[in-house]
CSV table of C-alpha atoms in Angstrom, one decimal:
chain,number,residue,atom,x,y,z
A,1229,MET,CA,0.0,0.0,0.0
A,1230,ILE,CA,1.2,3.5,-0.8
A,1231,GLU,CA,0.4,6.2,1.8
A,1232,ILE,CA,1.0,9.8,0.9
A,1233,LYS,CA,0.8,11.9,4.1
A,1234,ASN,CA,0.6,15.7,4.3
A,1235,ILE,CA,3.0,16.3,1.4
A,1236,ASN,CA,4.2,19.8,0.8
A,1237,HIS,CA,6.7,20.7,-1.9
A,1238,SER,CA,8.1,23.8,-3.6
A,1239,LEU,CA,10.3,24.1,-6.7
A,1240,GLY,CA,12.3,27.3,-7.4
A,1241,GLY,CA,10.5,29.0,-4.5
A,1242,LYS,CA,7.1,28.3,-5.9
A,1243,GLU,CA,4.7,26.1,-4.0
A,1244,VAL,CA,3.7,23.1,-6.2
A,1245,LEU,CA,2.0,20.7,-3.7
A,1246,LYS,CA,0.2,21.5,-0.5
A,1247,ASN,CA,-1.2,19.2,2.1
A,1248,VAL,CA,-1.5,16.2,-0.3
A,1249,ASN,CA,-3.0,13.1,1.3
A,1250,LEU,CA,-3.8,9.9,-0.7
A,1251,ASN,CA,-3.8,6.2,-0.2
A,1252,VAL,CA,-3.3,3.7,-3.1
A,1253,LYS,CA,-4.5,0.2,-2.5
A,1254,GLU,CA,-2.4,-2.8,-3.4
A,1255,GLY,CA,-3.2,-4.3,-6.8
A,1256,SER,CA,-5.1,-1.2,-8.0
A,1257,VAL,CA,-4.5,0.9,-11.1
A,1258,MET,CA,-4.9,4.6,-10.3
A,1259,GLY,CA,-5.0,7.4,-12.8
A,1260,LEU,CA,-3.4,10.6,-11.7
A,1261,VAL,CA,-5.1,13.5,-13.5
A,1262,GLY,CA,-5.0,17.3,-13.6
A,1263,ILE,CA,-4.3,20.2,-15.9
A,1264,ASN,CA,-0.8,21.1,-17.2
A,1265,GLY,CA,1.4,22.2,-14.3
A,1266,ALA,CA,-1.0,20.8,-11.6
A,1267,GLY,CA,1.9,18.9,-9.9
A,1268,LYS,CA,1.3,15.3,-11.2
A,1269,SER,CA,5.0,14.7,-12.2
A,1270,THR,CA,6.3,16.3,-9.0
A,1271,LEU,CA,4.1,14.0,-6.9
A,1272,LEU,CA,5.2,10.9,-8.8
A,1273,ARG,CA,8.9,12.0,-8.3
A,1274,ILE,CA,8.2,12.3,-4.5
A,1275,VAL,CA,6.4,9.0,-4.4
A,1276,SER,CA,9.3,7.3,-6.2
A,1277,GLY,CA,11.9,8.9,-3.8
A,1278,VAL,CA,13.5,11.0,-6.6
A,1279,TYR,CA,12.5,14.2,-4.7
A,1280,THR,CA,12.6,14.6,-0.9
A,1281,PRO,CA,9.4,16.5,0.0
A,1282,CYS,CA,9.7,19.8,1.9
A,1283,GLY,CA,7.1,18.4,4.3
A,1284,GLY,CA,5.2,15.2,4.9
A,1285,GLU,CA,6.1,11.6,4.1
A,1286,VAL,CA,5.4,8.7,1.7
A,1287,LEU,CA,5.2,5.2,3.1
A,1288,ILE,CA,5.4,2.1,1.0
A,1289,ASP,CA,4.1,-0.9,2.9
A,1290,GLY,CA,4.5,1.1,6.1
A,1291,GLU,CA,8.2,2.0,5.4
A,1292,SER,CA,9.6,5.4,4.3
A,1293,VAL,CA,10.2,5.6,0.5
A,1294,LEU,CA,13.5,7.2,1.3
A,1295,LYS,CA,14.9,3.8,2.5
A,1296,GLU,CA,16.9,2.1,-0.2
A,1297,SER,CA,15.2,-1.3,0.5
A,1298,THR,CA,11.8,0.3,0.0
A,1299,ARG,CA,12.8,1.9,-3.4
A,1300,GLU,CA,13.7,-1.5,-4.7
A,1301,LYS,CA,10.0,-2.3,-4.8
A,1302,LEU,CA,9.4,0.7,-7.1
A,1303,PHE,CA,9.9,1.4,-10.8
A,1304,PHE,CA,9.4,5.0,-11.9
A,1305,LEU,CA,9.2,5.8,-15.6
A,1306,PRO,CA,9.4,9.6,-16.2
A,1307,ASP,CA,7.9,11.4,-19.1
A,1308,ASP,CA,11.4,11.8,-20.8
A,1309,PRO,CA,13.8,9.3,-19.3
A,1310,TYR,CA,17.6,9.9,-19.6
A,1311,PHE,CA,19.9,8.1,-22.0
A,1312,THR,CA,23.3,8.7,-23.5
A,1313,MET,CA,24.1,9.2,-27.2
A,1314,TYR,CA,25.4,5.7,-27.6
A,1315,THR,CA,22.8,3.9,-25.5
A,1316,THR,CA,21.3,0.7,-27.0
A,1317,GLY,CA,18.3,-1.3,-25.8
A,1318,ALA,CA,20.7,-4.1,-24.7
A,1319,GLY,CA,22.9,-1.7,-22.9
A,1320,LEU,CA,20.0,-0.1,-21.1
A,1321,PHE,CA,18.9,-3.6,-20.0
A,1322,GLU,CA,22.3,-4.3,-18.5
A,1323,MET,CA,22.3,-1.0,-16.6
A,1324,TYR,CA,18.9,-1.6,-15.1
A,1325,LYS,CA,20.0,-5.1,-14.2
A,1326,VAL,CA,22.4,-3.6,-11.7
A,1327,PHE,CA,19.6,-2.0,-9.8
A,1328,TYR,CA,17.0,-4.8,-10.4
A,1329,PRO,CA,18.9,-8.1,-10.5
A,1330,ALA,CA,15.7,-10.1,-10.9
A,1331,ILE,CA,14.7,-8.3,-14.1
A,1332,ASP,CA,13.2,-10.9,-16.5
A,1333,ALA,CA,15.3,-10.9,-19.7
A,1334,GLU,CA,12.9,-13.2,-21.5
A,1335,LYS,CA,9.9,-11.0,-20.7
A,1336,PHE,CA,12.0,-7.9,-21.8
A,1337,ARG,CA,12.7,-9.4,-25.2
A,1338,GLU,CA,9.1,-10.6,-25.5
A,1339,TYR,CA,7.9,-7.0,-25.3
A,1340,LEU,CA,10.6,-5.9,-27.7
A,1341,THR,CA,9.4,-8.4,-30.2
A,1342,ALA,CA,5.9,-7.3,-29.8
A,1343,TYR,CA,7.0,-3.7,-30.5
A,1344,ALA,CA,9.4,-4.8,-33.3
A,1345,ILE,CA,12.4,-3.1,-31.6
A,1346,ASP,CA,16.0,-4.0,-32.3
A,1347,GLU,CA,17.8,-3.9,-29.0
A,1348,LYS,CA,21.3,-3.6,-30.6
A,1349,LYS,CA,20.7,-0.3,-32.3
A,1350,PRO,CA,21.5,3.1,-30.6
A,1351,ILE,CA,18.2,4.7,-29.5
A,1352,ARG,CA,19.3,8.4,-30.0
A,1353,ASN,CA,17.6,8.6,-33.5
A,1354,TRP,CA,14.5,6.7,-32.5
A,1355,SER,CA,11.1,8.4,-32.3
A,1356,LYS,CA,9.8,9.3,-28.9
A,1357,GLY,CA,7.2,6.5,-29.3
A,1358,MET,CA,9.9,3.9,-29.9
A,1359,ARG,CA,11.9,5.0,-27.0
A,1360,ARG,CA,8.8,4.9,-24.9
A,1361,GLN,CA,8.1,1.3,-26.0
A,1362,LEU,CA,11.7,0.4,-24.9
A,1363,PHE,CA,11.4,1.9,-21.5
A,1364,ILE,CA,7.9,0.3,-21.0
A,1365,ALA,CA,9.4,-3.1,-21.9
A,1366,LEU,CA,12.1,-2.5,-19.2
A,1367,ALA,CA,9.5,-1.4,-16.6
A,1368,LEU,CA,7.3,-4.4,-17.2
A,1369,ALA,CA,10.3,-6.8,-17.2
A,1370,VAL,CA,11.4,-5.6,-13.8
A,1371,LYS,CA,8.0,-6.8,-12.4
A,1372,PRO,CA,8.0,-4.2,-9.6
A,1373,LYS,CA,5.5,-4.3,-6.8
A,1374,TYR,CA,4.8,-0.6,-7.5
A,1375,LEU,CA,4.9,0.9,-11.0
A,1376,LEU,CA,4.8,4.7,-11.4
A,1377,LEU,CA,4.3,5.9,-15.0
A,1378,ASP,CA,4.4,9.6,-16.1
A,1379,GLU,CA,2.5,10.4,-19.3
A,1380,ALA,CA,2.9,6.7,-20.3
A,1381,PHE,CA,0.8,7.0,-23.5
A,1382,ASP,CA,2.7,10.0,-24.9
A,1383,GLY,CA,4.1,9.1,-28.4
A,1384,LEU,CA,2.5,5.7,-28.6
A,1385,ASP,CA,0.4,4.8,-31.7
A,1386,PRO,CA,-3.0,3.2,-31.2
A,1387,LEU,CA,-1.7,-0.4,-31.6
A,1388,SER,CA,1.1,0.2,-29.1
A,1389,ARG,CA,-1.3,1.7,-26.7
A,1390,LEU,CA,-3.5,-1.4,-26.9
A,1391,THR,CA,-0.5,-3.7,-26.3
A,1392,PHE,CA,0.6,-1.5,-23.4
A,1393,LYS,CA,-2.8,-1.6,-21.7
A,1394,LYS,CA,-2.9,-5.4,-22.0
A,1395,ALA,CA,0.5,-5.7,-20.5
A,1396,ILE,CA,-0.4,-3.5,-17.6
A,1397,ASN,CA,-3.5,-5.6,-16.9
A,1398,GLU,CA,-1.3,-8.8,-17.1
A,1399,ALA,CA,1.2,-7.3,-14.6
A,1400,VAL,CA,-1.6,-6.5,-12.1
A,1401,GLU,CA,-3.3,-9.9,-12.5
A,1402,GLU,CA,-0.1,-12.1,-12.6
A,1403,ASN,CA,2.2,-10.1,-10.2
A,1404,GLY,CA,-0.2,-8.1,-8.1
A,1405,THR,CA,1.5,-4.9,-9.3
A,1406,THR,CA,0.1,-1.6,-8.1
A,1407,VAL,CA,0.1,1.1,-10.7
A,1408,ILE,CA,-0.1,4.9,-10.6
A,1409,ILE,CA,-0.2,6.4,-14.1
A,1410,SER,CA,-0.5,10.0,-15.1
A,1411,SER,CA,-1.9,10.9,-18.5
A,1412,HIS,CA,-3.9,13.5,-20.3
A,1413,SER,CA,-5.5,10.7,-22.3
A,1414,LEU,CA,-8.4,10.3,-20.0
A,1415,ARG,CA,-10.3,8.0,-22.2
A,1416,GLU,CA,-7.3,5.6,-22.2
A,1417,LEU,CA,-7.2,5.8,-18.4
A,1418,GLU,CA,-10.9,5.0,-18.1
A,1419,ASP,CA,-10.3,1.7,-20.1
A,1420,PHE,CA,-8.2,0.1,-17.4
A,1421,CYS,CA,-7.9,2.3,-14.3
A,1422,ASP,CA,-10.2,1.4,-11.4
A,1423,SER,CA,-9.6,4.6,-9.4
A,1424,TYR,CA,-8.4,8.2,-9.9
A,1425,ALA,CA,-7.0,11.2,-8.1
A,1426,LEU,CA,-7.4,14.7,-9.3
A,1427,ILE,CA,-4.6,17.2,-8.5
A,1428,ASP,CA,-6.0,20.7,-8.5
A,1429,ASN,CA,-4.9,23.9,-6.6
A,1430,GLN,CA,-1.8,22.1,-5.4
A,1431,THR,CA,-3.6,19.3,-3.6
A,1432,VAL,CA,-5.8,16.2,-4.2
A,1433,ALA,CA,-9.1,17.9,-5.0
A,1434,SER,CA,-11.0,14.6,-5.4
A,1435,SER,CA,-10.4,10.8,-5.7
A,1436,GLY,CA,-12.2,7.5,-5.7
A,1437,ASP,CA,-13.6,4.8,-7.9
A,1438,ILE,CA,-13.9,6.0,-11.6
A,1439,ALA,CA,-17.1,4.1,-12.4
A,1440,GLU,CA,-18.8,5.2,-9.2
A,1441,ASN,CA,-18.0,8.9,-9.7
A,1442,VAL,CA,-19.0,8.8,-13.4
A,1443,ASN,CA,-22.3,7.2,-12.5
A,1444,LYS,CA,-23.1,10.1,-10.2
A,1445,LEU,CA,-23.6,12.2,-13.4
A,1446,CYS,CA,-26.1,12.0,-16.2
A,1447,LYS,CA,-26.2,13.7,-19.6
A,1448,PHE,CA,-29.0,14.7,-21.8
A,1449,GLN,CA,-29.5,16.5,-25.1
A,1450,LEU,CA,-32.7,18.6,-25.4
A,1451,ALA,CA,-34.4,20.8,-27.9
A,1452,PHE,CA,-37.3,23.2,-27.5
A,1453,LYS,CA,-40.0,24.3,-30.0
A,1454,GLU,CA,-39.8,27.9,-28.7
A,1455,LYS,CA,-36.6,29.8,-28.1
A,1456,ALA,CA,-35.1,29.0,-24.6
A,1457,GLU,CA,-32.2,30.3,-22.6
A,1458,GLU,CA,-29.8,28.6,-20.1
A,1459,SER,CA,-31.9,30.0,-17.3
A,1460,ILE,CA,-34.6,27.4,-18.0
A,1461,PHE,CA,-32.4,24.9,-16.1
A,1462,ALA,CA,-32.2,27.1,-13.0
A,1463,GLY,CA,-32.7,25.1,-9.8
A,1464,LEU,CA,-31.3,21.9,-11.3
A,1465,PRO,CA,-28.0,20.4,-10.2
A,1466,VAL,CA,-26.3,21.4,-13.5
A,1467,VAL,CA,-22.6,20.4,-13.8
A,1468,SER,CA,-22.1,21.5,-17.4
A,1469,LEU,CA,-24.3,23.2,-20.0
A,1470,GLU,CA,-23.7,23.9,-23.7
A,1471,LYS,CA,-26.1,25.6,-26.1
A,1472,SER,CA,-26.2,25.4,-29.9
A,1473,GLY,CA,-29.2,27.1,-31.4
A,1474,ARG,CA,-32.3,25.4,-30.0
A,1475,PHE,CA,-30.3,22.5,-28.7
A,1476,PHE,CA,-28.9,22.1,-25.2
A,1477,ARG,CA,-26.4,19.5,-23.9
A,1478,VAL,CA,-26.6,19.3,-20.1
A,1479,ILE,CA,-24.7,17.2,-17.6
A,1480,LEU,CA,-26.3,17.0,-14.2
A,1481,GLU,CA,-25.4,15.4,-10.9
A,1482,GLY,CA,-28.0,13.0,-9.6
A,1483,ASN,CA,-30.1,9.9,-10.3
A,1484,THR,CA,-30.7,9.5,-14.1
A,1485,ALA,CA,-34.4,8.7,-13.8
A,1486,GLU,CA,-35.0,11.6,-11.4
A,1487,MET,CA,-33.2,14.1,-13.6
A,1488,ALA,CA,-35.0,12.8,-16.7
A,1489,GLU,CA,-38.3,13.4,-14.9
A,1490,LYS,CA,-37.4,17.0,-14.0
A,1491,LEU,CA,-36.1,17.8,-17.5
A,1492,ALA,CA,-39.3,16.4,-19.0
A,1493,SER,CA,-41.3,18.9,-16.9
A,1494,LEU,CA,-39.6,21.6,-19.0
A,1495,SER,CA,-41.6,20.3,-22.0
A,1496,PRO,CA,-38.7,19.8,-24.4
A,1497,ALA,CA,-39.6,18.8,-28.0
A,1498,VAL,CA,-36.7,16.4,-28.0
A,1499,MET,CA,-34.9,14.8,-25.1
A,1500,ASP,CA,-32.2,12.1,-25.5
A,1501,GLU,CA,-30.1,10.5,-22.7
A,1502,MET,CA,-26.4,10.3,-23.6
A,1503,PRO,CA,-23.4,8.5,-21.9
A,1504,VAL,CA,-21.0,10.3,-19.6
A,1505,ASP,CA,-17.3,9.4,-19.7
A,1506,PHE,CA,-14.4,10.1,-17.4
A,1507,GLU,CA,-13.0,12.9,-19.5
A,1508,GLU,CA,-16.3,14.8,-19.3
A,1509,MET,CA,-16.4,14.2,-15.5
A,1510,PHE,CA,-12.9,15.6,-15.3
A,1511,ILE,CA,-13.6,18.7,-17.4
A,1512,SER,CA,-16.8,19.5,-15.5
A,1513,GLU,CA,-15.1,19.2,-12.2
A,1514,VAL,CA,-12.1,21.3,-13.1
A,1515,GLN,CA,-14.3,24.0,-14.7
A,1516,ASN,CA,-16.5,24.1,-11.6
A,1517,ARG,CA,-13.3,24.7,-9.6
A,1518,GLY,CA,-12.8,27.9,-11.5
A,1519,TYR,CA,-10.4,26.9,-14.2
A,1520,THR,CA,-10.8,28.5,-17.6
A,1521,LYS,CA,-8.6,28.4,-20.7
């Protein structure tokens, strides 16, 4: 279990994280979300032990993450991992083997084959996606108890993303790996994450089960015979409202049947229920917290 307790951190004199508290259960896959600059990468670096927080602590299975024996349980893959000009896939494997002696060479090459990667070639001229595939293969071959991934989908094509998601699911099922993954691809996260944490205003603004929180919202598209304004929805628990001509698209918080009944009382000419996804939940919540772009 990962316990993040009262974390405070500043970079360059600017407060990035404030009073961050979060628990991540064993065997879960948590999506870490937030707008650009919210502090997701900083939090992952603190959880991995790369950064020492200005205040608070991170416990891994009850022990400080700053202990070397604790960090051995972790693998952190940053957004843009370091490599030298002459680094090859094979050389990178040998380097990581020093820190993770139990790394699975067979599993590593199995992933390289799936990604059609030649481990003997220098990676300096590879695309970001190919380098990402290589480091993902390393991360999965280590079989860590805790896997931390920063913008893991960045640069991956659709087929590689599918292969990656399957590999994550296998790691959780076969090895009991606990995963924290940050990404702006919220629809990708919804596919395989069971929980989320939203970083906003330097702290964890909300967290919980993705499906449960998405199901707290309902979405409808309506049209009226006569001209109507947004004010027609006054008094309803509106989370998001868009207008296009006579059509309105509204997301509300509450029971779907109950909200449908209340909307029907407005006498719309057309009313259709629509599905709500994790990305819409995220956008609605962040906008309600005052963020505009």
